[in-house]
Short mmCIF file of C-alpha atoms in Angstrom, two decimals:
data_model
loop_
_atom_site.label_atom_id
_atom_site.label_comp_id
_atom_site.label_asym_id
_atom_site.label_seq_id
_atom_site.Cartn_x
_atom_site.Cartn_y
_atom_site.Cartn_z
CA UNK M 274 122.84 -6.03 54.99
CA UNK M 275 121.46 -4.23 57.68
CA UNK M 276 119.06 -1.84 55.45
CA UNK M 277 117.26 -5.01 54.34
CA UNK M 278 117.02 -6.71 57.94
CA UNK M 279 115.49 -3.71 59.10
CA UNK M 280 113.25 -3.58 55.93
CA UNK M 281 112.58 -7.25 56.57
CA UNK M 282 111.34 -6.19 59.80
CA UNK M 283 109.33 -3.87 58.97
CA UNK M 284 107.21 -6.29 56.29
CA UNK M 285 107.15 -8.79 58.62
CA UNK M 286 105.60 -6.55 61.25
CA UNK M 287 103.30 -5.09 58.63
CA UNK M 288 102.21 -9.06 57.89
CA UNK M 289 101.81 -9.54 61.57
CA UNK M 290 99.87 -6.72 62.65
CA UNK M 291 97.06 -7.65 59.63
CA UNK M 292 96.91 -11.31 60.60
CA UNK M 293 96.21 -10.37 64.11
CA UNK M 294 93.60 -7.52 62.40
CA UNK M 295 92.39 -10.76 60.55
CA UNK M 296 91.93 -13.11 63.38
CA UNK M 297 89.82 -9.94 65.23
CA UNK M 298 87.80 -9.57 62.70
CA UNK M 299 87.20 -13.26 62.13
CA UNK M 300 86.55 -13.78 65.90
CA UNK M 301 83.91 -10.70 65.27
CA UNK M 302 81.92 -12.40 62.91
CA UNK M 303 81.60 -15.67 64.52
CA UNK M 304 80.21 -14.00 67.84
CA UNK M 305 77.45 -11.93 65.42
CA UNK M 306 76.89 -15.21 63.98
CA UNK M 307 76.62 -17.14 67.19
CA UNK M 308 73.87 -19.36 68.47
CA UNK M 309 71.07 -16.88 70.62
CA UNK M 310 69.83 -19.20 73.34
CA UNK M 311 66.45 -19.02 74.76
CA UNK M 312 65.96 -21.37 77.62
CA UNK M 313 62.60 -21.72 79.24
CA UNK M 314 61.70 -23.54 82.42
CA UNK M 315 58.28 -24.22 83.83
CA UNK M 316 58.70 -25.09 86.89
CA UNK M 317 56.96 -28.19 88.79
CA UNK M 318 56.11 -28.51 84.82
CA UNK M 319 54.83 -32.02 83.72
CA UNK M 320 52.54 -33.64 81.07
CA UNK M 321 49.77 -33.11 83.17
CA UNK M 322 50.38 -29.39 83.72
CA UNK M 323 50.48 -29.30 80.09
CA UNK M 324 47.92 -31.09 78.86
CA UNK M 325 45.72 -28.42 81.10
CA UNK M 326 46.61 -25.78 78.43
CA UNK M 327 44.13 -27.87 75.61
CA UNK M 328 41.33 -28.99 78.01
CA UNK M 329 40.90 -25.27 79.81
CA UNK M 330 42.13 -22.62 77.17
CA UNK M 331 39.84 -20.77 74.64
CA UNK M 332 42.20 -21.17 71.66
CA UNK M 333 45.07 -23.16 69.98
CA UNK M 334 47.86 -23.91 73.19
CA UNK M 335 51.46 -22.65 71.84
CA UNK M 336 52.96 -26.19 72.90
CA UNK M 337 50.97 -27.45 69.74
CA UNK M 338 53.32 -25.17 67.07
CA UNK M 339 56.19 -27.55 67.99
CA UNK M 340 57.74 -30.28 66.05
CA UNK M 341 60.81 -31.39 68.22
CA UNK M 342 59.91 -33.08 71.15
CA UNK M 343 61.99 -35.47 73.80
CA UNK M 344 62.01 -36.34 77.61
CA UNK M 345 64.47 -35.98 80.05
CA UNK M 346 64.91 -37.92 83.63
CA UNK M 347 64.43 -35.53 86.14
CA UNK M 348 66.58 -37.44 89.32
CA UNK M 349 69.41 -36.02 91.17
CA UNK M 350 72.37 -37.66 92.76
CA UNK M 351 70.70 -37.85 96.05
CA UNK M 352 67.16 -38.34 95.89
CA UNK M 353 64.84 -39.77 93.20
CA UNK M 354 62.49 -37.18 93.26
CA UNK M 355 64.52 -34.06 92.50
CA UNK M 356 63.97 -30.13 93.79
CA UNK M 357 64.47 -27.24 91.45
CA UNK M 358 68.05 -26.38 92.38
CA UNK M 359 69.43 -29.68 91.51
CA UNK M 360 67.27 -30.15 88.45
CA UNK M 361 68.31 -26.72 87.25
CA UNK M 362 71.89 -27.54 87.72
CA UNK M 363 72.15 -29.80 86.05
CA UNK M 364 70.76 -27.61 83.34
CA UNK M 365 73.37 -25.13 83.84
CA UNK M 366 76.09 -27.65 84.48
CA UNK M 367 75.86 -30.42 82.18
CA UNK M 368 75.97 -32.73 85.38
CA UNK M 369 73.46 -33.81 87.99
CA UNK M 370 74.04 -33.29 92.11
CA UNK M 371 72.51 -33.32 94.89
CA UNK M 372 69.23 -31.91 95.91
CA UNK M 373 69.70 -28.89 97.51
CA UNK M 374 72.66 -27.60 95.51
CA UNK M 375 72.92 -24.44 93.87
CA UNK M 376 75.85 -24.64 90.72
CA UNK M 377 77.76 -27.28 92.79
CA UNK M 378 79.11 -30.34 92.17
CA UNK M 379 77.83 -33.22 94.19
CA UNK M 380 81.00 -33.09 95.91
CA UNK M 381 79.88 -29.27 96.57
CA UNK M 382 83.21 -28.06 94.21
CA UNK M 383 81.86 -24.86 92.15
CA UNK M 384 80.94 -25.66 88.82
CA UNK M 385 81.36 -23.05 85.62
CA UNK M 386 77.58 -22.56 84.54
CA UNK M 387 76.23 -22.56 80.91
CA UNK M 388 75.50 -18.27 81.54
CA UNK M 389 79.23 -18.04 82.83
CA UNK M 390 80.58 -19.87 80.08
CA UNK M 391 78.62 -18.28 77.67
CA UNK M 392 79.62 -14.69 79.19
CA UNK M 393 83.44 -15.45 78.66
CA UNK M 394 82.62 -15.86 75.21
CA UNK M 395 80.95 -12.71 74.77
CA UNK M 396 77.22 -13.53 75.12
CA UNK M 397 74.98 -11.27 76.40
CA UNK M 398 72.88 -13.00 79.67
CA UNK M 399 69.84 -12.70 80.99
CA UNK M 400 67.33 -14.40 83.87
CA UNK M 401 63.75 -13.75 84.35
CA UNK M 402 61.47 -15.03 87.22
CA UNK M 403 58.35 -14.99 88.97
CA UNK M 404 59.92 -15.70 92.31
CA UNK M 405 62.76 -13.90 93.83
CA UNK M 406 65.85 -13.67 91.52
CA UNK M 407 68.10 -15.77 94.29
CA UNK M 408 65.36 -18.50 93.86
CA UNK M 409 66.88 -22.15 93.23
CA UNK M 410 66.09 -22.03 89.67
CA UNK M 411 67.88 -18.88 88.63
CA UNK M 412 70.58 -18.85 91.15
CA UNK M 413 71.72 -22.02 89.92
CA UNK M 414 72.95 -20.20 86.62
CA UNK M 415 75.16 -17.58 88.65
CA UNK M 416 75.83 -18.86 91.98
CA UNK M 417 77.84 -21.58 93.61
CA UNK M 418 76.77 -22.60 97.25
CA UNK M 419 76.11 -25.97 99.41
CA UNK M 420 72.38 -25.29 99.95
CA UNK M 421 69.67 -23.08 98.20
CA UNK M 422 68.35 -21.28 101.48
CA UNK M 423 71.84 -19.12 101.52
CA UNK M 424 69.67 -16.48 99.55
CA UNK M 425 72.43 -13.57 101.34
CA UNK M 426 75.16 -15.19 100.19
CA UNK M 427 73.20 -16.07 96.84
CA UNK M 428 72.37 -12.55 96.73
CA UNK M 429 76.02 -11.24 97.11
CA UNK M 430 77.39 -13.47 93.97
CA UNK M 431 74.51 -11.93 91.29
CA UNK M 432 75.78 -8.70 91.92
CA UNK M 433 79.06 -9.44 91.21
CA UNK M 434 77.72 -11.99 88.36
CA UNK M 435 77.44 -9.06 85.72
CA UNK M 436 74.07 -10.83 84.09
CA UNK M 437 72.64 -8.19 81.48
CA UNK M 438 69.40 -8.53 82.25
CA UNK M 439 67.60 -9.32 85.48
CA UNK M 440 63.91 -9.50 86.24
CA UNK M 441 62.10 -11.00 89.25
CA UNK M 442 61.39 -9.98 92.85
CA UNK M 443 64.20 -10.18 96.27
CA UNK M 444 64.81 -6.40 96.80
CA UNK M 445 65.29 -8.07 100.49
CA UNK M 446 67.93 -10.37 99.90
CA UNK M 447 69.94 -7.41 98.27
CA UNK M 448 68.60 -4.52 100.81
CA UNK M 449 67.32 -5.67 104.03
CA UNK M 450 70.10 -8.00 104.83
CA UNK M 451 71.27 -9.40 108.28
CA UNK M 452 74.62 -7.95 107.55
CA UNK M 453 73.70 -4.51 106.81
CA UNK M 454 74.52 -3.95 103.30
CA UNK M 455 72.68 -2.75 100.58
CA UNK M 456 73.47 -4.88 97.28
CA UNK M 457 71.64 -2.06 95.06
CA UNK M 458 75.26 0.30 95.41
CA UNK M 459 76.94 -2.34 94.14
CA UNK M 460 74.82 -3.19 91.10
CA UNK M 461 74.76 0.31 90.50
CA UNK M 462 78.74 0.80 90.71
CA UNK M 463 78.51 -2.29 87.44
CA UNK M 464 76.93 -0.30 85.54
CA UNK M 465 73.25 -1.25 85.89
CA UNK M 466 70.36 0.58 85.05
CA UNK M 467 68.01 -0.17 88.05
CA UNK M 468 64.61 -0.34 88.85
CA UNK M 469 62.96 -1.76 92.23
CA UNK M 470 59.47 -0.85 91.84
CA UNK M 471 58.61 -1.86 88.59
CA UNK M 472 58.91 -3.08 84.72
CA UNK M 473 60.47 -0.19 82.91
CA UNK M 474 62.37 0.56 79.95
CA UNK M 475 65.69 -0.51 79.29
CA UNK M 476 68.73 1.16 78.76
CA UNK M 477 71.06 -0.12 76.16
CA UNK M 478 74.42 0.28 76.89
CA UNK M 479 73.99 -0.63 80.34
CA UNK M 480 73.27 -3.26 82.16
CA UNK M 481 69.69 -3.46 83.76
CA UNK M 482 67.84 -4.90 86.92
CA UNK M 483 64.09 -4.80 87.62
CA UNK M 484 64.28 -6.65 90.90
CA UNK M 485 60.39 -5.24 91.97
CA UNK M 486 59.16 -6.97 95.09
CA UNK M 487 60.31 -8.08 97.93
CA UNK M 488 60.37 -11.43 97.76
CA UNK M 489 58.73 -13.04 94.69
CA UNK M 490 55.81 -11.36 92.70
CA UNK M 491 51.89 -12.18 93.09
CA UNK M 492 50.82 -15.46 91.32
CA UNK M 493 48.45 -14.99 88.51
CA UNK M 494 44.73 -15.23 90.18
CA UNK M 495 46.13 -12.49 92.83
CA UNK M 496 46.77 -9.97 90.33
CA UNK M 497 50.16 -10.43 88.79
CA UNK M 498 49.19 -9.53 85.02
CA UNK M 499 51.60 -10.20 81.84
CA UNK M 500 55.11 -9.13 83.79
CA UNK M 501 56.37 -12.68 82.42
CA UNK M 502 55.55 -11.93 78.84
CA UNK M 503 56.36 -8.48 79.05
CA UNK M 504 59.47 -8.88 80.90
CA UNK M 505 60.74 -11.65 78.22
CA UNK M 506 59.98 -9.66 75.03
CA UNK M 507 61.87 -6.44 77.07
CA UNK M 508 64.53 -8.42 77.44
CA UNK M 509 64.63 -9.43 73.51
CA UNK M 510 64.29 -5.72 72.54
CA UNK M 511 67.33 -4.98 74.64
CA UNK M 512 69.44 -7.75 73.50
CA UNK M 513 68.74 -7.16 69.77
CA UNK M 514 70.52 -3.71 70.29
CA UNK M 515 73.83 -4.87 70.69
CA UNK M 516 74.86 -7.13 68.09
CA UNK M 517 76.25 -9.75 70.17
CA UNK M 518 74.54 -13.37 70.76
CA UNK M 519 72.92 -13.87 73.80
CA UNK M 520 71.97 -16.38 76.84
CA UNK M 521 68.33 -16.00 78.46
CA UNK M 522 66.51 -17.93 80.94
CA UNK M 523 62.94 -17.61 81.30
CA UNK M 524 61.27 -18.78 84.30
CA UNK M 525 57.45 -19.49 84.67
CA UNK M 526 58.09 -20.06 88.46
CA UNK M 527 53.95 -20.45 89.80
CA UNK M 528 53.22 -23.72 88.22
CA UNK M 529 54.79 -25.06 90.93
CA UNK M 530 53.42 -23.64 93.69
CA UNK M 531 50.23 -24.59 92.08
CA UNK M 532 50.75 -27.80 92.49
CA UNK M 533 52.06 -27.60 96.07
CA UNK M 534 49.01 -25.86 97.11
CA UNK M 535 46.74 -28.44 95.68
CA UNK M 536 45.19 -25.53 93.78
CA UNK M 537 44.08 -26.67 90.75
CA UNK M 538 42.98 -22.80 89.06
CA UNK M 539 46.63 -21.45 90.08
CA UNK M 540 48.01 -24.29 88.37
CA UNK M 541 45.51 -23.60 85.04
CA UNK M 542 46.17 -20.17 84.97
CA UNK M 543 49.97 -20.20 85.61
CA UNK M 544 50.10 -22.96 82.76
CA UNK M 545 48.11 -20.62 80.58
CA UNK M 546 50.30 -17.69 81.14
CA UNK M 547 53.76 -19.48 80.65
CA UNK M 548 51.88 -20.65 77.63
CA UNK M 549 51.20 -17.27 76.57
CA UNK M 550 54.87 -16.40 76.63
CA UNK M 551 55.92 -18.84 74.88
CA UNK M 552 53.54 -17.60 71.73
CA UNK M 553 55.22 -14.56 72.41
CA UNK M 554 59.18 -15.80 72.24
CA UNK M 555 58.67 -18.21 69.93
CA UNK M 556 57.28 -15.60 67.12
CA UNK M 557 60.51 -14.11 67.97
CA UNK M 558 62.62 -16.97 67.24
CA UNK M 559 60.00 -17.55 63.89
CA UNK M 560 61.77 -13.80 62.92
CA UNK M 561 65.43 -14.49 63.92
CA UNK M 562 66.44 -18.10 62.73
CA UNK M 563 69.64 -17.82 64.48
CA UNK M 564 68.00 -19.01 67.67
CA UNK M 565 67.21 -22.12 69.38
CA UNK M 566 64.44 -21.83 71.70
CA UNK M 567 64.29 -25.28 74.25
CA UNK M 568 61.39 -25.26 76.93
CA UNK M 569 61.24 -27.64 80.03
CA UNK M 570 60.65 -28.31 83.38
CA UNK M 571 63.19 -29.23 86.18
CA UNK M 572 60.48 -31.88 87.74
CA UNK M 573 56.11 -32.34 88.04
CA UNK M 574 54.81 -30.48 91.11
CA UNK M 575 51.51 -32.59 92.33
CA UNK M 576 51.15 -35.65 90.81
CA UNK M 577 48.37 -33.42 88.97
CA UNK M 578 46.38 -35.26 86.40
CA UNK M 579 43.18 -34.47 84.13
CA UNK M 580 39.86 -36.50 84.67
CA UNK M 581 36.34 -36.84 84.88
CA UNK M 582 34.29 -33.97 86.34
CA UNK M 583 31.47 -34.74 88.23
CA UNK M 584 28.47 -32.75 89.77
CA UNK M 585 27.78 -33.54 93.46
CA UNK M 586 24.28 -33.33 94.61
CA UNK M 587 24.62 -31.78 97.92
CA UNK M 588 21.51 -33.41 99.67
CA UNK M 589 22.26 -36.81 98.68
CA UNK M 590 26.21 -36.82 97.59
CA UNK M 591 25.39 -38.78 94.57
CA UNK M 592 28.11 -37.56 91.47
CA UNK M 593 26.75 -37.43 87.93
CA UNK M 594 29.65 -37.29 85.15
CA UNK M 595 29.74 -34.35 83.04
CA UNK M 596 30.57 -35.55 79.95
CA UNK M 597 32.55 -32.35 78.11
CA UNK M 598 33.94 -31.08 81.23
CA UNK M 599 37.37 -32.36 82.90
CA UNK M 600 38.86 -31.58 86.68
CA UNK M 601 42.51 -31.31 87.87
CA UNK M 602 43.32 -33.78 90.67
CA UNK M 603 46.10 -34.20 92.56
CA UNK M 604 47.66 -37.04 94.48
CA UNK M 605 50.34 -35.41 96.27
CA UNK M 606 51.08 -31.73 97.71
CA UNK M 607 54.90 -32.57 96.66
CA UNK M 608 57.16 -33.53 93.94
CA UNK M 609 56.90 -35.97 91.80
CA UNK M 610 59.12 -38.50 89.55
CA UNK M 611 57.57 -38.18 86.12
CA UNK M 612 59.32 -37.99 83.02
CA UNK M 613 59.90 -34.09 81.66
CA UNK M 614 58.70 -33.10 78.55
CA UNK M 615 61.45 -30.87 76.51
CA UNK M 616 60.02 -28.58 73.48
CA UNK M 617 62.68 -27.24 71.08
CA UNK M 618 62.51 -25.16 68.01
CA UNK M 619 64.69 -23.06 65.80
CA UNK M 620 68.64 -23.75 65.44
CA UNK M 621 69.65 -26.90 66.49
CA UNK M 622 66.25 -28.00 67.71
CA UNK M 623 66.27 -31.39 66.34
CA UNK M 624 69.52 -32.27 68.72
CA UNK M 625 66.46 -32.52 71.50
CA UNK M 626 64.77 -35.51 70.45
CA UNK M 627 64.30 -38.85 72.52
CA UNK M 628 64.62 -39.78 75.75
CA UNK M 629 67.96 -38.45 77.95
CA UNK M 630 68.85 -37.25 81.63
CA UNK M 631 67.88 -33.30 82.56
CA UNK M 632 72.17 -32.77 82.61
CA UNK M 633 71.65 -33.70 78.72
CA UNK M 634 70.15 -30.45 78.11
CA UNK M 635 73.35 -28.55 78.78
CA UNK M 636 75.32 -30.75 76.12
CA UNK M 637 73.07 -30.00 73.34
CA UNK M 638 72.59 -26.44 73.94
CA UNK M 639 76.50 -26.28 73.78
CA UNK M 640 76.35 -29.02 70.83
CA UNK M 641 73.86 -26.48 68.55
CA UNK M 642 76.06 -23.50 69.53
CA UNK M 643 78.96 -25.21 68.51
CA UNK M 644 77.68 -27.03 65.20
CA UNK M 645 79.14 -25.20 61.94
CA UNK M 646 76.69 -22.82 60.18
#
């Protein structure tokens, strides 16, 4: 009796240890097979902005190559007219807050993010920007504080965060800091590959940080170049070396100052070179159908519009319409309230149709990662 309990045992453990074996290898699949996410965000981004890309570029604007097309209401909890750290909250949260608040609640309570979640579930992460990487926009995917001006503080949770891949500018937030440590020691203690002065290769198997100016980089008309394209398809390369999904938010971060400087050629040329990267990711995603690519704005910087351009004669002031030329105007050196154009395409695009809030976004990123294959 007790030669075939043990036996018993013994098959039972054998049955066991190959379901378990099983379930690994089942869970293995599904993250190979999971949803790649490519979020882009043009900030201060509206139809205006846009619509520059046809009137002032010398060929065929990327927006054009896609079918799947909605709007989202930009608003927070507190104000109408929204800032970029609520608006991207409630990208990253699936609910809106106030303005102001960095992956809070509008109660302030810490909120998982979309990257976090994502990162428990064996994604790979990344954030790119044009500004500095504690910036309201891609802090709100790692941090969790009351106000977006606690770039220290901000600075102290992304190196803790564990985000793959980082690219933008705030060596000071992480180095010169008003409580004397340097940040860098601790990014390199979690395993990052880092670089502070510029773009460079990176190192699979590692994590990696290009955090190269001080504060945010040079807009486009002073010099900047194709870091945002270059930085986004570096980031691709590195991800497709590890055969895990992934999580990446692009930033084209200048379109709004653009429009809060009134100045209607850094808004062109910003618009042109977000534009540009998009051409760029979303040949990727043509090449690997197990993406979804979704680009939008968190709110319109400028009340900009497109309109008639005149000639002014300077002797007499008198304007004279030049019929195939347009002008950017602008209304306001601020936010605005428009509606938010949202471009999808790949996996799951079609989920981003009609007419939502910005926390929407969240739901049906998680809603195509979710749907069966």
């Amino acid at each position: 009796m007790m030669n075939v309990t043990k036996k018993s045992l013994v098959v039972l453990g054998a049955l066991l240890v190959n379901a378990c074996l099983l379930e690994l290898n089942a869970q293995e699949t599904q993250t190979e097979e999971s949803l790649n996410v490519i979020l882009m965000i043009g900030d201060g981004m509206g139809i205006p902005q846009i619509s520059s890309a046809f009137y002032f570029g010398e060929s065929r604007p990327n927006f054009e190559r896609f079918e799947e097309i909605g709007l989202h209401k930009s608003y927070s909890t507190s104000h109408k007219i929204t800032d970029s750290a609520a608006g991207a909250t409630a990208f990253s949260t699936g609910q809106k807050t106030y303005k102001r608040a960095i992956g809070v609640s509008k109660d302030t309570i810490p909120q998982e993010t979309i990257l976090e979640k994502l990162k428990k579930e064996g994604y790979q992460t990344g954030l790119i920007s044009l500004t500095s990487i504690t910036h309201a926009t891609p802090a709100s995917f790692y941090a969790h504080v009351k106000d977006r001006d606690m770039h220290e503080e901000i600075a102290a949770q992304l190196v803790t965060a564990d985000v793959d891949f980082l690219a933008g500018g705030g060596r000071k937030f992480l180095s010169n800091r008003s409580d004397g440590k340097n940040l860098f020691s601790t990014l390199l203690e979690h395993n990052y590959n880092l670089d502070t002065l510029k773009l460079s290769s990176s190192k699979a198997g590692m994590r990696n940080a290009f955090i190269v100016e001080d504060e945010g980089l040079p807009s486009k008309i002073d010099g900047r170049g194709d870091f945002l394209k270059e930085a986004s398809l570096e980031a691709l390369e590195y991800f497709g070396k590890a055969e895990k999904p992934f999580f990446l938010m692009i930033e084209g971060s200048y379109i709004d100052w653009g429009g809060h400087d009134m100045n209607p050629e850094m808004m062109i040329e910003e618009v042109a070179d977000f534009d540009t990267t998009i051409g760029a990711v979303l040949d990727y995603v043509e090449t690997h159908p197990n993406t979804l690519l979704v680009i939008t704005a968190d709110h319109e910087t400028g009340g900009a519009s497109i309109g008639k351009y005149y000639e002014v004669d300077e002797e007499t002031g008198e304007k004279t319409e030049v019929p195939e030329k347009v002008a950017v105007y602008f209304i306001t050196d601020q936010h605005s309230g428009e509606l938010i154009p949202v471009f999808a395409a790949g996996k799951g695009a079609e989920n981003f149709k009609g007419i939502y809030q910005n926390s929407a976004i969240y739901h049906k990123i998680l809603k195509a990662i979710n749907a069966k294959n």
